[in-house]
Short mmCIF file of C-alpha atoms in Angstrom, two decimals:
data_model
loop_
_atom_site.label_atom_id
_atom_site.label_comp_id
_atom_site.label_asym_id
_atom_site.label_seq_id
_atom_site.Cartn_x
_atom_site.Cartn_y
_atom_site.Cartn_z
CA UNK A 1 -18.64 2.76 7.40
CA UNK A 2 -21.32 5.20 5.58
CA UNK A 3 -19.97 7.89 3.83
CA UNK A 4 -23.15 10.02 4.53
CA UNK A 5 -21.73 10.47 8.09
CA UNK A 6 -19.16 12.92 9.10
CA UNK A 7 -17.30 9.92 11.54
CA UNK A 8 -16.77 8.68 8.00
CA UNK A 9 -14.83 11.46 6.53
CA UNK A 10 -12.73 12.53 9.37
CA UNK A 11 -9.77 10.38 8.98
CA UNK A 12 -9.61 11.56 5.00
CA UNK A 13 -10.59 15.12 5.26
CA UNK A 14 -8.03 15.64 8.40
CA UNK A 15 -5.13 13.40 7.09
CA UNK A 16 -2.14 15.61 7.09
CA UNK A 17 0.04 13.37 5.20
CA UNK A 18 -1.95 12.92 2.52
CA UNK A 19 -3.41 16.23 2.11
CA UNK A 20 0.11 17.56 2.19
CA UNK A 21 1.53 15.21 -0.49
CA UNK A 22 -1.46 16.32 -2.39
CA UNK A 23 -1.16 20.33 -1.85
CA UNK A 24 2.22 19.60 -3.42
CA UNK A 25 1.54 18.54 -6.30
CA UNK A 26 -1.62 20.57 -6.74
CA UNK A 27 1.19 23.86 -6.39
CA UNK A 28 2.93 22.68 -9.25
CA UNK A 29 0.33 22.42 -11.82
CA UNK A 30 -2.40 24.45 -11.00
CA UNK A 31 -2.96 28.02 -13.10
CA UNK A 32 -4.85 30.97 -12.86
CA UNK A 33 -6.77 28.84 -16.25
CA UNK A 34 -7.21 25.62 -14.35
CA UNK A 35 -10.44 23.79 -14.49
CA UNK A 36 -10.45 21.00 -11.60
CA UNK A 37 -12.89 17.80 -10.64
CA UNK A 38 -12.01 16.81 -7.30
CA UNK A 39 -14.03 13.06 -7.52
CA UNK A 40 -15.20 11.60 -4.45
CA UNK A 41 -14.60 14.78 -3.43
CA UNK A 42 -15.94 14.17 0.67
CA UNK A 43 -15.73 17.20 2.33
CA UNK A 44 -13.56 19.29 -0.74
CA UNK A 45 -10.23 19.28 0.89
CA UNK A 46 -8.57 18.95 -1.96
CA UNK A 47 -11.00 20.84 -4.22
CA UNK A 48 -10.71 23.44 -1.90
CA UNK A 49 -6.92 23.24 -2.03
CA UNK A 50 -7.28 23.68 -5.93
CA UNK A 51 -9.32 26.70 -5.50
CA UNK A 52 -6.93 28.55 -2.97
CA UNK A 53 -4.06 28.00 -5.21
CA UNK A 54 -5.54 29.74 -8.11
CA UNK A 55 -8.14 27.46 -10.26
CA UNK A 56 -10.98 29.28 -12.11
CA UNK A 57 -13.47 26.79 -11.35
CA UNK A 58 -13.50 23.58 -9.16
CA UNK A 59 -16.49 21.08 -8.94
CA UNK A 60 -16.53 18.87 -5.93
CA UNK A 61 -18.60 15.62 -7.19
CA UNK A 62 -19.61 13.41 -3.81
CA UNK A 63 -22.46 11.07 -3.83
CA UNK A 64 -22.95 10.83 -0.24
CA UNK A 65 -25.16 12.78 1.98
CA UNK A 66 -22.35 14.97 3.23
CA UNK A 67 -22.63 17.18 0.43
CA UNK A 68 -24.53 19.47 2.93
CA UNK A 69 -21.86 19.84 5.16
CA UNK A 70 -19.19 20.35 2.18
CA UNK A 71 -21.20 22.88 0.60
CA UNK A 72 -20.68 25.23 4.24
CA UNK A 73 -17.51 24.38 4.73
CA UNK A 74 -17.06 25.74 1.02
CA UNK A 75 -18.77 29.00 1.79
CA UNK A 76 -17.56 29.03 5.07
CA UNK A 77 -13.69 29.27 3.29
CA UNK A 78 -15.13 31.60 0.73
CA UNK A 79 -14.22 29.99 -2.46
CA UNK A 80 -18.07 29.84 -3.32
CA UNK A 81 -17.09 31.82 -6.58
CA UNK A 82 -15.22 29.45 -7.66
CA UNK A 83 -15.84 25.86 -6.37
CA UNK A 84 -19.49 23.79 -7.43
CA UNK A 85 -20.81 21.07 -5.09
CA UNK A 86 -22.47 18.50 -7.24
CA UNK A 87 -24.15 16.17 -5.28
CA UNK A 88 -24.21 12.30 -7.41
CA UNK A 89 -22.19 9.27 -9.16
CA UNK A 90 -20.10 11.09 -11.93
CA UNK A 91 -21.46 8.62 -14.30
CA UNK A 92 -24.89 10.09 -13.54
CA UNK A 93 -23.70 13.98 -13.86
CA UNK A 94 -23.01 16.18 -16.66
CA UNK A 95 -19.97 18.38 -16.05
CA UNK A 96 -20.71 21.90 -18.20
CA UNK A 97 -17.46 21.60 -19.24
CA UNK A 98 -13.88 19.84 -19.54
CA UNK A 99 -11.08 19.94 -17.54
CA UNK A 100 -7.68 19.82 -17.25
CA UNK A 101 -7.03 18.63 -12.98
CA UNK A 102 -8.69 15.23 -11.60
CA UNK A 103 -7.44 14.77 -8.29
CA UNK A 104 -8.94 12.22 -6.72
CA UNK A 105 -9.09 9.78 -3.88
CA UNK A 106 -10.33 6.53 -5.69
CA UNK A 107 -7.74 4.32 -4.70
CA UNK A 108 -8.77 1.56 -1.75
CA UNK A 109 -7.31 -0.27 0.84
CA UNK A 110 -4.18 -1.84 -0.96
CA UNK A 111 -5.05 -0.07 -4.07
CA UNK A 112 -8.07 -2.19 -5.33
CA UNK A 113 -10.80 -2.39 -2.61
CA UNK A 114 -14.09 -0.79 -2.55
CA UNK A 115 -13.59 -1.01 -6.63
CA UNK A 116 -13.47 2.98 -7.19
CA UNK A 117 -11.23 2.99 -10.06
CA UNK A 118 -13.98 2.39 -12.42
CA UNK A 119 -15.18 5.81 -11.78
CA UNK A 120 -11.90 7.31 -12.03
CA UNK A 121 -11.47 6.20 -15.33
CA UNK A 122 -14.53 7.76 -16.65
CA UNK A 123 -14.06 10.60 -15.09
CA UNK A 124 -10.91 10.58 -17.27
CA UNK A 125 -11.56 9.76 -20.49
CA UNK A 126 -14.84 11.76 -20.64
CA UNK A 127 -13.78 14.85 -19.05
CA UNK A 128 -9.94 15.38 -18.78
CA UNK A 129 -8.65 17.80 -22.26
CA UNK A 130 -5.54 16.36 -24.37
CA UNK A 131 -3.01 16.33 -22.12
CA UNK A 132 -4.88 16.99 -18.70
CA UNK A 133 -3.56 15.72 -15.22
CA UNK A 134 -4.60 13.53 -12.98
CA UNK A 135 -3.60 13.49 -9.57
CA UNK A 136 -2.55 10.69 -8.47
CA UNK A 137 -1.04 9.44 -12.16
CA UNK A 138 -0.03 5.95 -11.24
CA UNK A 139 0.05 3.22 -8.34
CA UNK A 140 1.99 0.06 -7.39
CA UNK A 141 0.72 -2.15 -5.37
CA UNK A 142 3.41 -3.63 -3.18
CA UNK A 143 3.69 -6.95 -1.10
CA UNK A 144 6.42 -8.39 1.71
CA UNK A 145 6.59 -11.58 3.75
CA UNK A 146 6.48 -10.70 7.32
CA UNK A 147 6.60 -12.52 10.51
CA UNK A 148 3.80 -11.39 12.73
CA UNK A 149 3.01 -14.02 15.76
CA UNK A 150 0.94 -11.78 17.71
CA UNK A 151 -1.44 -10.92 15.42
CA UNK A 152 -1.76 -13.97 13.76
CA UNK A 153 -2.67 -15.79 17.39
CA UNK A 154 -5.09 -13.44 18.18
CA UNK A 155 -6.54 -13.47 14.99
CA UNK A 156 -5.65 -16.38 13.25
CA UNK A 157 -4.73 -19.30 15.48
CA UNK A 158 -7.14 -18.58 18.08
CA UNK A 159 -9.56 -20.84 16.42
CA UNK A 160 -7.59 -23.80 17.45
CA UNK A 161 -8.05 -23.11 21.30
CA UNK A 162 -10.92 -24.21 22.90
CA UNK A 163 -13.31 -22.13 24.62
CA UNK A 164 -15.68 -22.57 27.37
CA UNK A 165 -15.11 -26.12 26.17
CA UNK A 166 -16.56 -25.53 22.45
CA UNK A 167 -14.53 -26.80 19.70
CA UNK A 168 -13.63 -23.71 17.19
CA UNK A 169 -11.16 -25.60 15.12
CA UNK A 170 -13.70 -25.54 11.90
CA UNK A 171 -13.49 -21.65 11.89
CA UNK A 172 -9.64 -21.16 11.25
CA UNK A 173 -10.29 -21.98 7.77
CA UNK A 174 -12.22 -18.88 7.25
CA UNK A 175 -10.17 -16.75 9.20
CA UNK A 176 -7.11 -17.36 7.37
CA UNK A 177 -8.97 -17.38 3.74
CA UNK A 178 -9.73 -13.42 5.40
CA UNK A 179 -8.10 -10.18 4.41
CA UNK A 180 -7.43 -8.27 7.52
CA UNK A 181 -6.82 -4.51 7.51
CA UNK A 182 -5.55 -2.12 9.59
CA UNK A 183 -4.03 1.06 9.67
CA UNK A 184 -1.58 1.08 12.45
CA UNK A 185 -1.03 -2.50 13.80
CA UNK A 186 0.93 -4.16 10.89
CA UNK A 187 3.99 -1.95 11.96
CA UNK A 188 4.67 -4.20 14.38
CA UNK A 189 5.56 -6.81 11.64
CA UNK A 190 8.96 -8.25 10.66
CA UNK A 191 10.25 -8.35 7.48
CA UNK A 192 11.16 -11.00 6.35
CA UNK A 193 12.44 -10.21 2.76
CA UNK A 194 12.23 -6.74 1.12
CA UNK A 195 8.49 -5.22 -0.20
CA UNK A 196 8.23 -6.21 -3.98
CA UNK A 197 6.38 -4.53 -6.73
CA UNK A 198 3.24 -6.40 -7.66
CA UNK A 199 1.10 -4.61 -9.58
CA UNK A 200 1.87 -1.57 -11.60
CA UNK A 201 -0.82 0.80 -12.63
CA UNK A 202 -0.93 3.79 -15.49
CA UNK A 203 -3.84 5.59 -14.40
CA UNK A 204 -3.98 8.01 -17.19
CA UNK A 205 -4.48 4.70 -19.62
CA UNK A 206 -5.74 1.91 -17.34
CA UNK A 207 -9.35 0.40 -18.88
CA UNK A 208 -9.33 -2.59 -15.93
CA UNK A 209 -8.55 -3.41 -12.50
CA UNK A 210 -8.32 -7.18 -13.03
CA UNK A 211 -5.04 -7.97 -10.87
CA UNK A 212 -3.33 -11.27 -12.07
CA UNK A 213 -0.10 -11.04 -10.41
CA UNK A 214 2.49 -13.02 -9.57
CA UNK A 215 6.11 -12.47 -7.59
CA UNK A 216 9.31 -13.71 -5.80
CA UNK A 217 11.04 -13.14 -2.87
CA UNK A 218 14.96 -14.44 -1.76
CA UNK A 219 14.09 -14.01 2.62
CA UNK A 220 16.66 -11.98 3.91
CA UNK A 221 16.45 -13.13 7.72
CA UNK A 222 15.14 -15.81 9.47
CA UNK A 223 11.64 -15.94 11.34
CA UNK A 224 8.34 -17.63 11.16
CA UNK A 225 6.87 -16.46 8.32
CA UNK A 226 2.72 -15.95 8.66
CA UNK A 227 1.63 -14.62 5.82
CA UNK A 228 2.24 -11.08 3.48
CA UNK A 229 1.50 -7.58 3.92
CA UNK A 230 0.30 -5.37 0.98
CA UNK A 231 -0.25 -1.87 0.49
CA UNK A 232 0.22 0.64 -2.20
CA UNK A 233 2.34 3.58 -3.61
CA UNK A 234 1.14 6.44 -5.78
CA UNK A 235 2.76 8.91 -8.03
CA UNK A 236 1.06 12.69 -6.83
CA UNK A 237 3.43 15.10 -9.25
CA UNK A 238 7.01 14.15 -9.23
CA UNK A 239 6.46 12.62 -5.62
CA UNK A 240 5.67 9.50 -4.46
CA UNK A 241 3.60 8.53 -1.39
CA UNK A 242 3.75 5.22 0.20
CA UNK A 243 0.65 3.85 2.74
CA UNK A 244 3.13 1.23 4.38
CA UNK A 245 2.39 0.51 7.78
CA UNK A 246 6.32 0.95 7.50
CA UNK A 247 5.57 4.94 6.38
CA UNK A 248 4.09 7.79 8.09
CA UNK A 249 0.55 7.16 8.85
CA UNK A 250 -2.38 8.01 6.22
CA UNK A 251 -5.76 6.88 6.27
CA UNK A 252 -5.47 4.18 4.20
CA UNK A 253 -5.04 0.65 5.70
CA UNK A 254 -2.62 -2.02 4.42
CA UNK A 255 -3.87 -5.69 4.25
CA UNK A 256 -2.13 -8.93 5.49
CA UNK A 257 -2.85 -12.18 3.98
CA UNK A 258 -2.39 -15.29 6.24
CA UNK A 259 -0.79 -18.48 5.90
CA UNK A 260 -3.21 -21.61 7.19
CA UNK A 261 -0.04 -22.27 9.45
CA UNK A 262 3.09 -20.61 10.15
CA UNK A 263 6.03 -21.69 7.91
CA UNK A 264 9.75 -21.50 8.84
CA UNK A 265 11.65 -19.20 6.92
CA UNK A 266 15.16 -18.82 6.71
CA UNK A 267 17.70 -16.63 4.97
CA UNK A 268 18.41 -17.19 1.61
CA UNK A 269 14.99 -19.74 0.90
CA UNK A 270 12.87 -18.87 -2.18
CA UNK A 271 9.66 -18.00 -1.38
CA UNK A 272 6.42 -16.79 -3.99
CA UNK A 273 3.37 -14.77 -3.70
CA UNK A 274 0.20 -14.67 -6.61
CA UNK A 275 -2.63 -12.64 -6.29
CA UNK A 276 -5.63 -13.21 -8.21
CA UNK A 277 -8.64 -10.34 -8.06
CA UNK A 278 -10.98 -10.03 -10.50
CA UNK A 279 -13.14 -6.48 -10.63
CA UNK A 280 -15.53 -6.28 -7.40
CA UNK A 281 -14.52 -10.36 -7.23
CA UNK A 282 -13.22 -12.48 -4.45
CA UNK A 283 -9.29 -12.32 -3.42
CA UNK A 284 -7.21 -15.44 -3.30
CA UNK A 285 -3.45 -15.88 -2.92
CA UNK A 286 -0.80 -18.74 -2.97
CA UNK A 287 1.24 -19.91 -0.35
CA UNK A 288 4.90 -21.25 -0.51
CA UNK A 289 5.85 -24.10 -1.11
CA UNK A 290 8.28 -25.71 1.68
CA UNK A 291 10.96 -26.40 -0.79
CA UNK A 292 10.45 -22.57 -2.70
CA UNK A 293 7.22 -23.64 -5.07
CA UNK A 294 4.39 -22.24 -5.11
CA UNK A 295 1.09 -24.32 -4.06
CA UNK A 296 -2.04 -22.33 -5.06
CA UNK A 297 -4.82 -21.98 -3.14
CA UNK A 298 -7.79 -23.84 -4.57
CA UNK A 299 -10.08 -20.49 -5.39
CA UNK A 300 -12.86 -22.86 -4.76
CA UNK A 301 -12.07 -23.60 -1.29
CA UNK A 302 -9.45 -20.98 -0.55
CA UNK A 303 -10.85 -17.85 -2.53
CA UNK A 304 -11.36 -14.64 -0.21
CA UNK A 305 -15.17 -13.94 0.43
CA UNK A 306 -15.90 -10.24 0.54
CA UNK A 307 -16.02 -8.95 3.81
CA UNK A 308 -19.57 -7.34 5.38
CA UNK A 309 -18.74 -4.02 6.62
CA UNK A 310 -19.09 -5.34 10.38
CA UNK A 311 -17.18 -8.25 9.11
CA UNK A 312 -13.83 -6.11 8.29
CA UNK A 313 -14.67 -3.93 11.69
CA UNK A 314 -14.81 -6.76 13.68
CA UNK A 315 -11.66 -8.60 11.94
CA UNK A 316 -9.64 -5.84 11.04
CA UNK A 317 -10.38 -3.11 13.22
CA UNK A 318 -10.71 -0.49 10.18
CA UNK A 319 -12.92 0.44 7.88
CA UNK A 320 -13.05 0.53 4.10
CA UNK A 321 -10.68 2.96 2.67
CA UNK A 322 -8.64 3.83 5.79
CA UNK A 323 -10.86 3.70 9.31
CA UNK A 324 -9.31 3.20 12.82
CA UNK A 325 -6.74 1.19 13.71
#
């Protein structure tokens, strides 16, 4: 997906969830004194937000083409007076001034892809005053062992099956070392245990997104289990607001992570999930053990390959930070 096209911003600019969650907390913190940095700011929804509530100045800071259309839909609104479209990386910009509001929408696909947060944070520590807000203010990422035959046989297992008398078999290797996103499709999962917290992140201190992460599930219910669904949570205000494909829809997509082979699960049997992702690295993740250990993935043979853009269309059926499903 390019972010210079319009396609690319419709899901985020027109996401009603989100953009509500986010008008909320923007209500309860903005003043007639506000000085806001909407970053990756798209098409200024929530810049725009800022400067309807009240803010005395708003910059909208987009690298992408789209600028062009931003800056009409700004004058179009008339909040010209108050809201600036720079068009550029903010760690190639010079803001004329601090601020005390970042809202932003750096957070990826189960909190860590596309590798935005970098940008976020300094945005942060060289712009935000003493005791400025950011919006959102933290983020767990969350994970849940699900049964999901379906899916995984269309997307997974399919390698196995002949066709047209060719012998896929080699493939499934790949395919289940392969994130797969997707916005709507994982509802149809079954849990098999209740979502865990995995990662917990303070985004008014956080220096790093090096995930190292590691936890436990007792199942709850029986079922075939085929791997683990992840997504993330973020703290907007006092509210929270989950992208489970368990939630109300937003534009983010969660991820599943695939077993080489189904496993039977049954109520009451241990089972373990690690997550290793190092900054714009590869992602690789353990599987359970029959009896309740963990077996880790060798990273060498195992480790997650970053997905081409036509790679995670074709796989997934989204794109990077939310898409179709």
């Amino acid at each position: 997906m390019s972010y210079d096209s319009i396609i690319g911003h419709r899901t985020m600019a027109l996401d009603g969830v989100r953009n509500a969650a986010y008008q909320a907390a923007l209500e309860s913190i903005i003043t007639p004194d506000s000085v806001v940095l909407d970053l990756g700011a798209g098409l200024g929804t929530l810049g725009m937000l800022a400067a309807r509530l009240g803010a005395r100045r708003v910059y909208l800071v987009e690298p992408s083409n789209v600028v062009s259309v931003t800056r009409e839909l700004v004058h179009r609104n008339g909040l010209q007076a108050r809201v600036r479209v720079l068009q550029g990386r903010i760690e190639d910009l010079e803001l004329p001034e601090p601020v005390d509001v970042i809202t932003s929408v750096m957070t990826g696909n189960f909190l860590l892809s596309e590798d935005l947060l970098p940008s976020l944070f300094h945005a942060r520590d060289k712009y935000l005053k003493p005791g400025g807000r950011l919006l959102p203010s933290e983020a767990v990422m969350e994970v849940m062992p699900v049964s999901l035959p379906t899916y995984y046989a269309e997307h997974v297992a399919c390698w196995q099956q002949p066709h047209l008398g060719l012998d896929f078999g080699a493939a499934q290797e790949a395919a289940t070392n392969s994130i797969y996103w997707s916005r709507s499709k994982f509802a149809a999962a079954t849990p098999l245990a209740p979502a865990q917290p995995l990662l917990h992140m303070d985004l008014d201190a956080a220096q790093s997104t090096h995930c190292r992460a590691t936890t436990e599930f007792s199942l709850t219910t029986d079922g075939s289990l085929h791997g683990w669904l992840g997504w993330f949570r973020m703290q907007l205000g006092e509210a929270w607001l989950s992208t489970s494909p368990f939630e109300p829809l937003t534009h983010w997509g969660s991820a599943f992570l695939p077993l080489p082979q189904a496993q039977d699960g049954h109520a009451g049997d241990a089972a373990g999930f690690s997550l290793l992702r190092p900054p714009g690295g590869p992602w690789s993740w353990t599987e359970p053990h029959p009896h309740g250990r963990l077996r880790p993935r060798d990273p060498r043979r195992h480790g997650r390959r970053d997905l081409h853009q036509g790679d995670c269309l074709a796989a997934a059926g989204c794109a990077p930070g939310g898409g179709a499903g």
